[in-house]
Every structure is written in structure tokens, then in C-alpha cells.
Amino acid sequence: MAARARGTARRIVIWSRRPETRLALQKQPWCDATADTPEEAVRHATLVVLAAPVEKIIELARQIAPALPAGAIVTDVGSVKGELTRACHAAMPATAFFVGSHPMAGSQKTGWENASADLFDKRVCFVTPLADTAATHAKATETVARFWRDLGSEVSTVTPDEHDEIVAHISHLPQAIATSLCSFLAQKNPAWRNFSGNGLRDTTRIAASDATMWIEIFQQNRDEVLRALSRFQDELQGLHAAIANRDWPEVRTRLDRGKTYRDAFRP
Ligand SMILES: O=C(O)C(=O)C[C@]1(C(=O)O)C=C[C@@H](O)C=C1
């Protein structure tokens, strides 16, 4: 949708798992054609974007590999990059290139009905070439970066492993916390949700996200997520101790540090 709105792609061919989705997409002005199989969808492609839960992205890369035309560039939108990038790169034929991406954009909703052409506008998009393919994949990396910039994103190029450490902290940890907070409150007293102001709403929107997608993210980024969760538990323990000890200067230090961090977010 964004590619059509910004004139980035000449012809957009979509494969989607459900036949009824493919039928609905055929009526959309941003979809030139649908394909009945992933192989058929990529047969004449110059750029392929795999948009699926992370385990499925690896399966799809293996499935389309024999059908890719020479010179094709494959990217994805998965939230974990280390294992996925190595597996997708290994699946490619010698004449095609895999360079991973991760646009930091989305919502708690799923399905094409919730798509929007400005989703990527002014959002960061990670592009994550493997260090040992930097030279052979330089042109493909630039093409993928240009694709995201054309959609309005600001590209940040990092290695897949650096990416996984960063997003464990700034994306996967927030999901774990929002989920845990809602899970905790659901057991404490679900009816209390009716008293909530914007505080609870603002901190928990992403708890409504798709469980299947997040299980696969936690599985693939397990080590980094566990490290981030442990460090965060230390932070919570620190606040718990400061309140228990009536150490209000320490509580203030933490509130001030949190506010300074939050106030400096880009609009
Ligand atoms: O805002 C949302 O609902 C998201 O989907 C958020 C979010 C994020 O952490 O920013 C979550 C995972 C995706 O990989 C990218 C975006």
C-alpha cells in the first residue's frame, strides 16, 4: 500500500496464505495481482518482502529460493534478525541476495484490513546485512535501504546480532512488561480495569498484540530477552528497596532519570 502510494514499485504481486484474503486483495488498487503460491509470486520479482511471523519467514525463504530470478533481492520484516538472517541467507541460491530488515512500526492489530499507507512514515527501519557478506551484498543492502527510505523511514544499518540486543530492550522487553502487567491485573481483579485512566491504557496497548507472533519472537530472541528481563528485574528490585527503605531521594533519582529519558523521545 505504501509502495503504491509513493510510486516505489512498478508491479506489486502478493501471495497471502488464505484464498479469501487473496480474493479481497485483488480488489485493492495497490495490488496489481495475487499469486496462488509463494513461488509464483516471486517468479519475476526484483524485490521480495517476506512479511510473516519469524518462523514462517525462514520457511518461506526456503520455499521461494528455487523460483527466484537471477539478481533478485529478498528482505523481510521480522522482529528478530540473528538466526533468521543466517537461515534465510543460507537458503538463497547463488544468484539471489538476502538482506534483512525490521521496520519499527506496527500495531496490536493483525490482518491486511488494518494496513495503512503511512505506517512506515518517519519510523526507524533497521537494515541488517551479515558482516561476512558486507562486500558481496553492498548493492543489495543499498537497494533495500532505499526501498524503506522511499516509504518514508529513517534507515539504521546494524549487524543482526546488534539488532537483536537493541530490540530485546526497546521492543521485546516492553511487550513482556505490558503482557505481564495485564496478566497480573487479570488475576488480581479483572473488574478493576473499568476504573483505569489513560495511565494503564498507555502502558498496556501492546498487550493486545498477537500471541503467536510474540511466542515466535521470544523463542528466536530468547537469550537476549532473558538478559534484558533480568536487568529489568534488578531495576524493579531497586525501586522496591528504595520505597521499602523510605529512601525518597533514591526514588526521586529513578523518577527523574525515567522522565528525562521519556521527555527526549522524538515526536
Ligand atoms: O506499536 C505496536 O503495536 C508495534 O507493533 C510495536 C513494535 C515496537 O516494538 O515498536 C513491535 C514489534 C515490531 O517488530 C515493531 C514494532
Coordinates of C-alpha atoms and ligand atoms in Angstrom, one line a residue:
M1 CA 0.0 0.0 0.0
A2 CA 2.8 2.4 0.9
A3 CA 4.9 1.3 -2.1
R4 CA 2.0 2.2 -4.4
A5 CA 1.2 5.4 -2.7
R6 CA 4.8 6.6 -3.1
G7 CA 5.3 5.2 -6.6
T8 CA 8.1 2.9 -5.4
A9 CA 7.1 -0.3 -7.2
R10 CA 6.1 -0.8 -10.8
R11 CA 4.2 -4.0 -10.3
I12 CA 3.1 -5.4 -6.9
V13 CA 2.3 -9.1 -6.7
I14 CA 1.1 -10.5 -3.4
W15 CA 0.8 -14.1 -2.1
S16 CA -1.1 -14.5 1.1
R17 CA -1.9 -17.7 3.0
R18 CA -5.7 -17.6 2.9
P19 CA -7.5 -17.8 -0.5
E20 CA -10.2 -15.4 0.8
T21 CA -7.5 -12.8 1.6
R22 CA -6.1 -13.2 -1.9
L23 CA -9.6 -12.6 -3.4
A24 CA -10.1 -9.5 -1.3
L25 CA -6.6 -8.1 -2.2
Q26 CA -7.4 -8.4 -5.9
K27 CA -9.9 -5.6 -5.5
Q28 CA -7.4 -3.3 -3.8
P29 CA -5.9 -0.6 -6.1
W30 CA -2.4 -1.1 -4.6
C31 CA -2.3 -4.8 -5.6
D32 CA -1.6 -5.5 -9.3
A33 CA -2.0 -9.3 -9.0
T34 CA -2.2 -12.1 -6.5
A35 CA -0.4 -15.4 -6.8
D36 CA -1.7 -18.8 -5.6
T37 CA 1.7 -19.9 -4.4
P38 CA 4.8 -18.1 -2.9
E39 CA 6.9 -19.5 -5.8
E40 CA 4.5 -18.0 -8.4
A41 CA 4.6 -14.6 -6.6
V42 CA 8.4 -14.2 -6.8
R43 CA 9.0 -15.7 -10.3
H44 CA 9.6 -12.3 -11.9
A45 CA 10.4 -10.2 -8.8
T46 CA 13.3 -7.8 -8.4
L47 CA 12.5 -7.3 -4.7
V48 CA 10.7 -9.7 -2.4
V49 CA 9.4 -8.7 1.0
L50 CA 8.6 -11.6 3.4
A51 CA 6.0 -10.4 5.9
A52 CA 5.0 -13.2 8.3
P53 CA 5.8 -14.4 11.8
V54 CA 9.5 -15.1 12.2
E55 CA 9.5 -18.9 11.9
K56 CA 7.3 -18.7 8.8
I57 CA 9.7 -16.2 7.2
I58 CA 12.5 -18.8 7.3
E59 CA 10.2 -21.5 5.8
L60 CA 9.1 -19.0 3.1
A61 CA 12.7 -18.1 2.2
R62 CA 13.5 -21.8 1.7
Q63 CA 10.3 -22.3 -0.3
I64 CA 10.8 -19.4 -2.8
A65 CA 14.5 -20.0 -3.2
P66 CA 14.3 -22.2 -6.3
A67 CA 11.8 -19.9 -8.0
L68 CA 13.9 -16.6 -7.6
P69 CA 15.1 -15.0 -10.8
A70 CA 18.8 -14.1 -11.1
G71 CA 19.6 -10.9 -9.2
A72 CA 16.5 -10.9 -7.0
I73 CA 16.8 -9.3 -3.6
V74 CA 14.9 -10.7 -0.7
T75 CA 14.2 -8.9 2.5
D76 CA 11.8 -9.4 5.4
V77 CA 10.1 -7.5 8.2
G78 CA 10.8 -9.9 11.1
S79 CA 11.4 -8.7 14.7
V80 CA 14.4 -10.9 15.3
K81 CA 17.4 -11.0 13.0
G82 CA 20.3 -13.2 14.1
E83 CA 19.1 -16.8 13.5
L84 CA 16.6 -15.7 10.8
T85 CA 19.2 -13.8 8.7
R86 CA 21.7 -16.7 8.8
A87 CA 18.9 -19.2 7.8
C88 CA 17.5 -17.0 5.0
H89 CA 20.9 -16.2 3.7
A90 CA 21.8 -19.9 3.6
A91 CA 18.6 -20.7 1.8
M92 CA 19.3 -18.3 -1.1
P93 CA 20.6 -19.6 -4.5
A94 CA 24.0 -18.2 -5.5
T95 CA 22.3 -15.7 -7.9
A96 CA 20.0 -14.1 -5.3
F97 CA 20.6 -11.9 -2.2
F98 CA 19.1 -11.8 1.3
V99 CA 19.3 -8.6 3.3
G100 CA 17.1 -8.5 6.4
S101 CA 15.0 -5.5 7.5
H102 CA 12.9 -4.6 10.6
P103 CA 10.7 -1.6 10.3
M104 CA 9.9 -0.3 13.9
A105 CA 6.3 0.1 13.1
G106 CA 3.1 -1.8 13.6
S107 CA 0.1 -2.0 15.8
Q108 CA -1.6 -4.5 18.1
K109 CA -4.0 -5.4 15.2
T110 CA -3.4 -8.0 12.6
G111 CA -4.6 -8.6 9.0
W112 CA -4.4 -6.6 5.8
E113 CA -7.7 -4.8 6.8
N114 CA -5.6 -2.9 9.3
A115 CA -2.9 -1.8 6.8
S116 CA -2.1 1.8 6.3
A117 CA 0.0 3.6 3.7
D118 CA 1.7 5.8 6.2
L119 CA 2.7 3.1 8.7
F120 CA 6.4 3.5 7.9
D121 CA 6.5 7.3 7.7
K122 CA 9.1 8.8 10.0
R123 CA 9.7 5.4 11.7
V124 CA 13.1 3.8 12.1
C125 CA 13.8 0.8 9.9
F126 CA 16.7 -1.5 10.7
V127 CA 18.6 -3.0 7.7
T128 CA 20.8 -5.8 8.9
P129 CA 23.4 -7.2 6.4
L130 CA 25.5 -10.0 7.7
A131 CA 29.1 -8.8 8.5
D132 CA 30.7 -11.5 6.3
T133 CA 28.6 -10.7 3.3
A134 CA 29.1 -6.9 3.5
A135 CA 31.1 -6.7 0.3
T136 CA 29.0 -9.1 -1.9
H137 CA 25.8 -7.6 -0.6
A138 CA 26.6 -3.9 -0.7
K139 CA 24.4 -3.1 -3.7
A140 CA 21.5 -5.2 -2.4
T141 CA 21.8 -3.6 1.0
E142 CA 21.6 -0.1 -0.6
T143 CA 18.6 -1.2 -2.6
V144 CA 16.8 -2.4 0.5
A145 CA 17.7 0.7 2.4
R146 CA 16.4 2.9 -0.5
F147 CA 13.1 0.9 -0.6
W148 CA 12.5 1.8 3.1
R149 CA 13.6 5.4 2.7
D150 CA 11.2 5.7 -0.2
L151 CA 8.4 4.6 2.1
G152 CA 9.4 7.4 4.5
S153 CA 11.5 5.5 7.0
E154 CA 14.8 6.5 8.5
V155 CA 17.2 3.6 7.9
S156 CA 19.6 2.4 10.6
T157 CA 22.2 -0.2 9.4
V158 CA 23.4 -2.6 12.2
T159 CA 24.5 -6.3 12.3
P160 CA 21.8 -8.9 13.0
D161 CA 23.3 -9.6 16.5
E162 CA 23.5 -5.9 17.4
H163 CA 19.9 -5.6 16.3
D164 CA 18.7 -8.4 18.5
E165 CA 20.3 -6.9 21.6
I166 CA 18.8 -3.5 20.9
V167 CA 15.2 -4.7 20.2
A168 CA 15.3 -7.1 23.2
H169 CA 15.5 -3.9 25.3
I170 CA 13.4 -1.4 23.4
S171 CA 10.7 -3.7 21.9
H172 CA 10.6 -7.2 23.3
L173 CA 11.0 -6.1 26.9
P174 CA 8.2 -3.5 26.7
Q175 CA 6.0 -6.3 25.2
A176 CA 6.9 -8.7 28.1
I177 CA 6.2 -5.9 30.6
A178 CA 2.8 -4.9 29.1
T179 CA 1.8 -8.5 28.9
S180 CA 2.9 -9.3 32.5
L181 CA 1.1 -6.2 33.9
C182 CA -2.2 -7.2 32.2
S183 CA -1.7 -10.9 33.1
F184 CA -1.1 -9.8 36.7
L185 CA -4.1 -7.5 36.9
A186 CA -6.3 -10.1 35.3
Q187 CA -5.6 -12.4 38.2
K188 CA -5.8 -9.7 40.8
N189 CA -9.2 -8.4 39.9
P190 CA -10.2 -8.1 36.2
A191 CA -13.2 -5.7 37.1
W192 CA -10.7 -3.0 38.2
R193 CA -9.9 -2.4 34.6
N194 CA -13.1 -0.3 34.4
F195 CA -11.6 2.2 36.8
S196 CA -8.5 2.7 34.6
G197 CA -7.5 6.1 33.3
N198 CA -5.0 6.7 30.4
G199 CA -2.1 5.6 32.5
L200 CA -3.0 1.9 32.3
R201 CA -4.1 2.3 28.6
D202 CA -0.9 4.0 27.6
T203 CA 1.3 1.4 29.2
T204 CA -0.6 -1.7 28.0
R205 CA -1.8 -1.1 24.4
I206 CA 0.6 -3.7 23.0
A207 CA -0.6 -6.4 25.5
A208 CA -3.4 -6.8 22.9
S209 CA -0.9 -8.0 20.3
D210 CA -1.0 -11.4 18.6
A211 CA 0.2 -14.2 20.8
T212 CA 1.5 -16.5 18.0
M213 CA 3.7 -13.7 16.7
W214 CA 5.2 -12.9 20.1
I215 CA 5.9 -16.5 21.1
E216 CA 8.0 -16.9 18.0
I217 CA 9.8 -13.6 18.8
F218 CA 10.6 -14.7 22.4
Q219 CA 11.7 -18.2 21.1
Q220 CA 14.1 -16.7 18.5
N221 CA 15.5 -13.9 20.7
R222 CA 15.3 -16.0 23.9
D223 CA 18.9 -15.3 25.2
E224 CA 18.7 -11.5 24.7
V225 CA 15.2 -11.3 26.1
L226 CA 16.2 -13.2 29.2
R227 CA 19.2 -10.9 29.7
A228 CA 17.0 -7.8 29.3
L229 CA 14.4 -9.2 31.7
S230 CA 17.0 -10.0 34.4
R231 CA 18.4 -6.5 34.2
F232 CA 14.9 -5.0 34.4
Q233 CA 14.1 -7.2 37.4
D234 CA 17.1 -5.6 39.1
E235 CA 15.7 -2.1 38.3
L236 CA 12.3 -3.1 39.8
Q237 CA 14.0 -4.6 42.8
G238 CA 15.9 -1.3 43.2
L239 CA 12.7 0.7 43.2
H240 CA 11.1 -1.8 45.6
A241 CA 14.0 -1.5 48.0
A242 CA 14.1 2.3 47.8
I243 CA 10.3 2.6 48.7
A244 CA 10.7 -0.1 51.4
N245 CA 13.6 1.8 52.9
R246 CA 11.8 5.2 52.6
D247 CA 14.8 6.3 50.6
W248 CA 12.9 9.1 48.8
P249 CA 16.0 10.7 47.2
E250 CA 16.7 7.4 45.5
V251 CA 13.1 7.1 44.4
R252 CA 13.3 10.7 43.0
T253 CA 16.6 9.8 41.2
R254 CA 14.8 7.0 39.4
L255 CA 11.7 9.1 38.6
D256 CA 13.9 11.9 37.3
R257 CA 16.0 9.5 35.2
G258 CA 12.9 8.0 33.7
K259 CA 11.3 11.3 32.9
T260 CA 14.4 12.7 31.3
Y261 CA 14.6 9.5 29.1
R262 CA 10.9 9.8 28.1
D263 CA 10.9 13.5 27.5
A264 CA 13.7 13.1 25.0
F265 CA 11.7 10.8 22.7
R266 CA 11.2 12.1 19.1
P267 CA 7.7 13.2 18.4
Ligands
LIG1 O1 3.2 -0.4 18.2 C1 3.0 -1.6 18.0 O2 1.9 -2.1 18.3 C2 4.1 -2.4 17.5 O3 3.9 -3.3 16.7 C3 5.3 -2.1 18.0 C4 6.6 -2.8 17.7 C5 7.6 -1.9 18.5 O4 8.2 -2.5 19.5 O5 7.7 -0.8 18.3 C6 6.6 -4.2 18.0 C7 7.2 -5.1 17.2 C8 7.6 -4.9 15.8 O6 8.7 -5.6 15.5 C9 7.6 -3.5 15.5 C10 7.0 -2.6 16.3

